[in-house]
Amino acid sequence: MDKRNLDILGNFNILYIEDEPELLKHTAAVLEDFVKNIFAVLTCKEALSVIQKNKVDIIITDINLKYENGIEFLKELKYDLGYDIPSIVATAYTDTDYLIDAIKLKVEDYIVKPINLKDLLNAIHDILLPIAQEKEINNSYNMIKTISAVTDGKQVELVKFILKNLDDESMFNYSYGDIMNHVDVSKPTVIKFFRQLSEKGILTKIQNKRYFFNENNLPDPSEEIDE
Amino acid sequence: MKNFFQYVNKKIKNIKFASKTKILIFTILGGIIFTSFLMFISIFALKYDFEVLFQNHTSPQVKLEEIKDIYQVNIKETLNALKENQISNAEGIEILSLANQLANRQWQEYKKDVSKKVGGLPEFASNWLNFFLTNNDSLKKSLFEQRITDNIEKKIGSIGEKTQSLISLLKKNQAKIDIKLIDNTILESNSINIYLSTLITNNLKRAISKKEANDKLFDTSSIMLIFLLSFAFALIILISIAIINNFKELHYSLEENILKKTKELRVLNSSLERRVKREVENSRKKDNIMFQQARLASMGEVLHNIAHQWRQPLGALMMIIQSFQSKYELGKLNEKFVEDTTNDALKLGQNMSETLDDFRNFFMPNRVKQRFDVRKAIQKAIELSKYQLEKEKISLEFSSDKSLVIYGFKNELIHVVLNLINNAKDVLTSQVELKQKMILVILKQTKKNIIINIIDNGGGIKDDIITKIFDPYFSTKHKSMGTGIGLYMSKELVQRHMMGKISYKNIKHKFGQIKFYNSAMFSVELPLEVMKDYG
Ligand SMILES: Nc1ncnc2c1ncn2[C@@H]1O[C@H](COP(=O)(O)OP(=O)(O)OP(=O)(O)O)[C@@H](O)[C@H]1O
Ligand SMILES: [Mg+2]
């Protein structure tokens, strides 16, 4: 977990609330290198108008704002206005009062001031990662559906069956007859498909009724998508 | 004798003064009463003796003398005349019967006079005195006297009888015949005369002896009187001397006492002077300690402020450093970024350094008079309490006409304003329901004064403690929150060092647009002249 892939941040918008202008300015200058958009504001009022006009993926707020309280703002946002945006609170205090409030509010994470940049980025990453992954899975799923629409549908059925029935050691333990019992395909199709996979080093026959699925030999899908 | 006197003197000395006076008065009174009593008694006794002498011994003598005369002249002469027939019988009868009657009457009167008592108070006094002097009455009628008296009576009787019989003879004109009877009667009257003379002599003798007794009585009573008087006199003199001595001693002891007390007083005075000096010094020391305490207390608060004021730029600086690393790793470290960010960092560092300077200046113990801008001093005080005010969500508004440069102790003025702002902050913090917490600081200038008003809408101060708020160690706050020095020290600083005044008023003040709040207002008034005089 040491080195996170911070590239996933590049697809998200961040709202940053901090009443200290210097800190706000310099933190924003760093974050802007990592994220799609950084909205840096001094007050909760500005923050609200940003939320109403833009898609905000994550909120980072100082607790002790001038005449305001970051946690109070988050509460209002969640319970009164119905926004459910993941948030991180930053505080100079390790004050339990604030922490209890934060926990009750189900704040995703908190960081202690003075801000350590790596901690902040990691916290952002950890919150955004599941969202990014979900997005990616969705993408892959859509991709497969698209492919199956334009290519042979039987082959897609076969791939699904193989991946579904891999054991813990990535072994596929079925004979052709077993496959044909489960998937509605003809024997020549199965043989042709297995040969193709074997040629690419993806599915290697170890013995009878026993095949090894080599994940590493799969081509990089992102390259294909990017193109 | 001398010893005795000393002994008495000592005894008397030991008696209390009041008792001495009482004794003196009693002695004088007793002396007077006793002497007067004795004098009265003596006078009455003398009077008695005189009466007795007169009544029993002098006036009866006259009667006896008369009786003698009657017998000598009337009877004897008449009888002789009859014998020689020089007078008629009728004349003789008349004279003789008359003489007899007279003699009888006088005798009776004599007896009555002799036995007559004086009586009354004089006799009582005399008896009492006689008894007192054990002087028994030696003057009782002697047997001899009694016998003579009896004989005289007998003779009077027999002469009476004889003259009677003679008279009856005379009536018959036979008298010349009884010459014998006449001679007999003459003889008898002679003898009666002898008796009477003896009685007179005896009586005179008695009078003489009575006088002697009287003399004795007089002497004794005189001696007694003299003795008594001298005794009383001596006693009075003795006691008077004792009292006078007492007075003298009292006087001396008083004088001594006064001298001693004066001395003590002088000593006390000088020690008092020393003590006052010491106390003054002590109180100055105490004040100093208190100021130190107060300074430490506000140092705590200001340190808190500094800490916070440092925390912000420190956070920003740390972020700047990290941004360099981040940009470098991403290959985005260009010249413009380095220049801009370094400038920002330097500014932040400068800011931090200034904060430190403020702190150091404010708490530097040396008190130096300097020219300074009052407005700036107040701003500094506000700056120093800014963090606490923000934390408690208290808004502070400062209004001033213009900048005013004066000469004086800048840090002390800052301290006073800081104290007042802190008090306002404390009271506003305690008002949980108060929505808008506000402090107004107003700087004004009149012809003679600079006035700094500090107003808060925390409700003011209750009447019953208003008179105490400037007292040292008076505080309504919890021990950990306030020591009660703040206002006392502010007053001392303003009055002693700035020659000004600090006062308090509960007022109603309009904060914002509409609402009037019960407010506390502290006013610091600094005379312009004094402040300028220093320049
Ligand atoms: N602005 C104010 N409003 C209401 N009460 C006040 C105000 N200022 C002072 N007082 C009252 O006067 C008291 C004395 O004030 P003072 O500043 O001398 O001592 P303190 O604030 O209690 O303690 P310290 O200043 O030593 O920390 C306070 O305890 C408070 O009750
Ligand atoms: Mg105080």
PDB file of C-alpha atoms in Angstrom, chain B residues 184-314:
ATOM      1  CA  ASN B 184     -36.361  80.980 179.581  1.00  0.00           C
ATOM      2  CA  THR B 185     -37.740  82.003 176.185  1.00  0.00           C
ATOM      3  CA  ILE B 186     -34.912  84.483 175.731  1.00  0.00           C
ATOM      4  CA  LEU B 187     -32.470  81.694 176.491  1.00  0.00           C
ATOM      5  CA  GLU B 188     -34.139  79.411 174.031  1.00  0.00           C
ATOM      6  CA  SER B 189     -34.109  81.962 171.269  1.00  0.00           C
ATOM      7  CA  ASN B 190     -30.446  82.499 171.949  1.00  0.00           C
ATOM      8  CA  SER B 191     -29.793  78.794 171.586  1.00  0.00           C
ATOM      9  CA  ILE B 192     -31.855  78.612 168.467  1.00  0.00           C
ATOM     10  CA  ASN B 193     -29.813  81.401 167.081  1.00  0.00           C
ATOM     11  CA  ILE B 194     -26.675  79.444 167.815  1.00  0.00           C
ATOM     12  CA  TYR B 195     -28.146  76.425 166.001  1.00  0.00           C
ATOM     13  CA  LEU B 196     -29.113  78.581 163.086  1.00  0.00           C
ATOM     14  CA  SER B 197     -25.627  80.066 162.870  1.00  0.00           C
ATOM     15  CA  THR B 198     -24.159  76.581 162.949  1.00  0.00           C
ATOM     16  CA  LEU B 199     -26.497  75.494 160.144  1.00  0.00           C
ATOM     17  CA  ILE B 200     -25.531  78.547 158.127  1.00  0.00           C
ATOM     18  CA  THR B 201     -21.867  77.840 158.612  1.00  0.00           C
ATOM     19  CA  ASN B 202     -22.399  74.197 157.727  1.00  0.00           C
ATOM     20  CA  ASN B 203     -24.266  75.165 154.610  1.00  0.00           C
ATOM     21  CA  LEU B 204     -21.529  77.565 153.590  1.00  0.00           C
ATOM     22  CA  LYS B 205     -18.985  74.843 154.186  1.00  0.00           C
ATOM     23  CA  ARG B 206     -20.996  72.556 151.967  1.00  0.00           C
ATOM     24  CA  ALA B 207     -21.123  75.221 149.298  1.00  0.00           C
ATOM     25  CA  ILE B 208     -17.363  75.478 149.472  1.00  0.00           C
ATOM     26  CA  SER B 209     -16.907  71.732 149.166  1.00  0.00           C
ATOM     27  CA  LYS B 210     -19.397  71.730 146.347  1.00  0.00           C
ATOM     28  CA  LYS B 211     -17.329  74.354 144.583  1.00  0.00           C
ATOM     29  CA  GLU B 212     -14.289  72.183 145.028  1.00  0.00           C
ATOM     30  CA  ALA B 213     -16.101  69.243 143.474  1.00  0.00           C
ATOM     31  CA  ASN B 214     -17.213  71.544 140.798  1.00  0.00           C
ATOM     32  CA  ASP B 215     -13.646  72.604 140.166  1.00  0.00           C
ATOM     33  CA  LYS B 216     -12.614  69.009 139.997  1.00  0.00           C
ATOM     34  CA  LEU B 217     -15.392  68.297 137.511  1.00  0.00           C
ATOM     35  CA  PHE B 218     -14.389  71.245 135.437  1.00  0.00           C
ATOM     36  CA  ASP B 219     -10.768  70.203 135.481  1.00  0.00           C
ATOM     37  CA  THR B 220     -11.474  66.639 134.514  1.00  0.00           C
ATOM     38  CA  SER B 221     -13.809  67.500 131.760  1.00  0.00           C
ATOM     39  CA  SER B 222     -11.397  70.137 130.515  1.00  0.00           C
ATOM     40  CA  ILE B 223      -8.584  67.642 130.541  1.00  0.00           C
ATOM     41  CA  MET B 224     -10.764  65.082 128.864  1.00  0.00           C
ATOM     42  CA  LEU B 225     -11.787  67.602 126.250  1.00  0.00           C
ATOM     43  CA  ILE B 226      -8.242  68.670 125.646  1.00  0.00           C
ATOM     44  CA  PHE B 227      -7.146  65.097 125.480  1.00  0.00           C
ATOM     45  CA  LEU B 228      -9.918  64.141 123.133  1.00  0.00           C
ATOM     46  CA  LEU B 229      -9.391  67.165 120.953  1.00  0.00           C
ATOM     47  CA  SER B 230      -5.684  66.606 120.744  1.00  0.00           C
ATOM     48  CA  PHE B 231      -6.244  62.970 119.979  1.00  0.00           C
ATOM     49  CA  ALA B 232      -8.665  63.810 117.210  1.00  0.00           C
ATOM     50  CA  PHE B 233      -6.364  66.558 116.039  1.00  0.00           C
ATOM     51  CA  ALA B 234      -3.370  64.245 116.027  1.00  0.00           C
ATOM     52  CA  LEU B 235      -5.289  61.611 114.199  1.00  0.00           C
ATOM     53  CA  ILE B 236      -6.490  64.148 111.657  1.00  0.00           C
ATOM     54  CA  ILE B 237      -2.999  65.480 111.156  1.00  0.00           C
ATOM     55  CA  LEU B 238      -1.611  61.982 110.854  1.00  0.00           C
ATOM     56  CA  ILE B 239      -4.137  60.940 108.286  1.00  0.00           C
ATOM     57  CA  SER B 240      -3.882  64.247 106.460  1.00  0.00           C
ATOM     58  CA  ILE B 241      -0.127  63.845 106.265  1.00  0.00           C
ATOM     59  CA  ALA B 242      -0.632  60.334 105.053  1.00  0.00           C
ATOM     60  CA  ILE B 243      -3.040  61.544 102.441  1.00  0.00           C
ATOM     61  CA  ILE B 244      -0.776  64.387 101.421  1.00  0.00           C
ATOM     62  CA  ASN B 245       2.076  61.927 101.200  1.00  0.00           C
ATOM     63  CA  ASN B 246      -0.142  59.767  99.167  1.00  0.00           C
ATOM     64  CA  PHE B 247      -0.901  62.675  96.881  1.00  0.00           C
ATOM     65  CA  LYS B 248       2.757  63.439  96.576  1.00  0.00           C
ATOM     66  CA  GLU B 249       3.571  59.867  95.803  1.00  0.00           C
ATOM     67  CA  LEU B 250       0.733  59.734  93.351  1.00  0.00           C
ATOM     68  CA  HIS B 251       2.010  62.887  91.782  1.00  0.00           C
ATOM     69  CA  TYR B 252       5.550  61.555  91.569  1.00  0.00           C
ATOM     70  CA  SER B 253       4.460  58.208  90.259  1.00  0.00           C
ATOM     71  CA  LEU B 254       2.232  59.979  87.774  1.00  0.00           C
ATOM     72  CA  GLU B 255       5.082  62.204  86.723  1.00  0.00           C
ATOM     73  CA  GLU B 256       7.305  59.200  86.453  1.00  0.00           C
ATOM     74  CA  ASN B 257       4.630  57.385  84.538  1.00  0.00           C
ATOM     75  CA  ILE B 258       4.216  60.267  82.173  1.00  0.00           C
ATOM     76  CA  LEU B 259       7.941  60.470  81.656  1.00  0.00           C
ATOM     77  CA  LYS B 260       8.094  56.767  81.043  1.00  0.00           C
ATOM     78  CA  LYS B 261       5.134  56.872  78.691  1.00  0.00           C
ATOM     79  CA  THR B 262       6.568  59.834  76.843  1.00  0.00           C
ATOM     80  CA  LYS B 263       9.793  57.948  76.429  1.00  0.00           C
ATOM     81  CA  GLU B 264       7.960  54.863  75.262  1.00  0.00           C
ATOM     82  CA  LEU B 265       5.942  56.971  72.889  1.00  0.00           C
ATOM     83  CA  ARG B 266       9.070  58.473  71.474  1.00  0.00           C
ATOM     84  CA  VAL B 267      10.544  55.033  70.993  1.00  0.00           C
ATOM     85  CA  LEU B 268       7.294  53.808  69.515  1.00  0.00           C
ATOM     86  CA  ASN B 269       7.176  56.785  67.213  1.00  0.00           C
ATOM     87  CA  SER B 270      10.600  56.175  65.867  1.00  0.00           C
ATOM     88  CA  SER B 271       9.951  52.478  65.459  1.00  0.00           C
ATOM     89  CA  LEU B 272       6.639  53.308  63.844  1.00  0.00           C
ATOM     90  CA  GLU B 273       8.370  55.496  61.353  1.00  0.00           C
ATOM     91  CA  ARG B 274      10.670  52.648  60.558  1.00  0.00           C
ATOM     92  CA  ARG B 275       7.750  50.286  60.396  1.00  0.00           C
ATOM     93  CA  VAL B 276       5.781  52.534  58.093  1.00  0.00           C
ATOM     94  CA  LYS B 277       8.776  52.774  55.848  1.00  0.00           C
ATOM     95  CA  ARG B 278       9.165  49.044  55.879  1.00  0.00           C
ATOM     96  CA  GLU B 279       5.480  48.505  55.215  1.00  0.00           C
ATOM     97  CA  VAL B 280       5.516  50.946  52.342  1.00  0.00           C
ATOM     98  CA  GLU B 281       8.460  49.112  50.912  1.00  0.00           C
ATOM     99  CA  ASN B 282       6.730  45.803  51.507  1.00  0.00           C
ATOM    100  CA  SER B 283       3.600  46.950  49.762  1.00  0.00           C
ATOM    101  CA  ARG B 284       5.683  48.190  46.881  1.00  0.00           C
ATOM    102  CA  LYS B 285       7.315  44.803  46.722  1.00  0.00           C
ATOM    103  CA  LYS B 286       3.947  43.150  46.939  1.00  0.00           C
ATOM    104  CA  ASP B 287       2.676  45.319  44.119  1.00  0.00           C
ATOM    105  CA  ASN B 288       5.689  44.383  42.098  1.00  0.00           C
ATOM    106  CA  ILE B 289       5.095  40.722  42.733  1.00  0.00           C
ATOM    107  CA  MET B 290       1.470  41.170  41.833  1.00  0.00           C
ATOM    108  CA  PHE B 291       2.359  42.942  38.626  1.00  0.00           C
ATOM    109  CA  GLN B 292       4.736  40.151  37.895  1.00  0.00           C
ATOM    110  CA  GLN B 293       1.953  37.660  38.503  1.00  0.00           C
ATOM    111  CA  ALA B 294      -0.418  39.548  36.304  1.00  0.00           C
ATOM    112  CA  ARG B 295       2.226  39.845  33.656  1.00  0.00           C
ATOM    113  CA  LEU B 296       2.810  36.129  33.825  1.00  0.00           C
ATOM    114  CA  ALA B 297      -0.927  35.525  33.609  1.00  0.00           C
ATOM    115  CA  SER B 298      -1.353  37.629  30.521  1.00  0.00           C
ATOM    116  CA  MET B 299       1.884  36.218  29.204  1.00  0.00           C
ATOM    117  CA  GLY B 300       0.160  32.853  29.290  1.00  0.00           C
ATOM    118  CA  GLU B 301      -2.717  34.170  27.234  1.00  0.00           C
ATOM    119  CA  VAL B 302      -0.502  36.015  24.849  1.00  0.00           C
ATOM    120  CA  LEU B 303       1.716  32.964  24.461  1.00  0.00           C
ATOM    121  CA  HIS B 304      -1.379  31.096  23.490  1.00  0.00           C
ATOM    122  CA  ASN B 305      -2.021  33.757  20.927  1.00  0.00           C
ATOM    123  CA  ILE B 306       1.498  33.654  19.628  1.00  0.00           C
ATOM    124  CA  ALA B 307       1.340  29.908  19.372  1.00  0.00           C
ATOM    125  CA  HIS B 308      -1.723  30.172  17.249  1.00  0.00           C
ATOM    126  CA  GLN B 309      -0.356  33.006  15.219  1.00  0.00           C
ATOM    127  CA  TRP B 310       2.682  30.925  14.539  1.00  0.00           C
ATOM    128  CA  ARG B 311       0.749  27.806  13.744  1.00  0.00           C
ATOM    129  CA  GLN B 312      -0.863  29.292  10.653  1.00  0.00           C
ATOM    130  CA  PRO B 313       2.233  30.509   8.826  1.00  0.00           C
ATOM    131  CA  LEU B 314       4.077  27.436   9.973  1.00  0.00           C
TER     132      LEU B 314
END
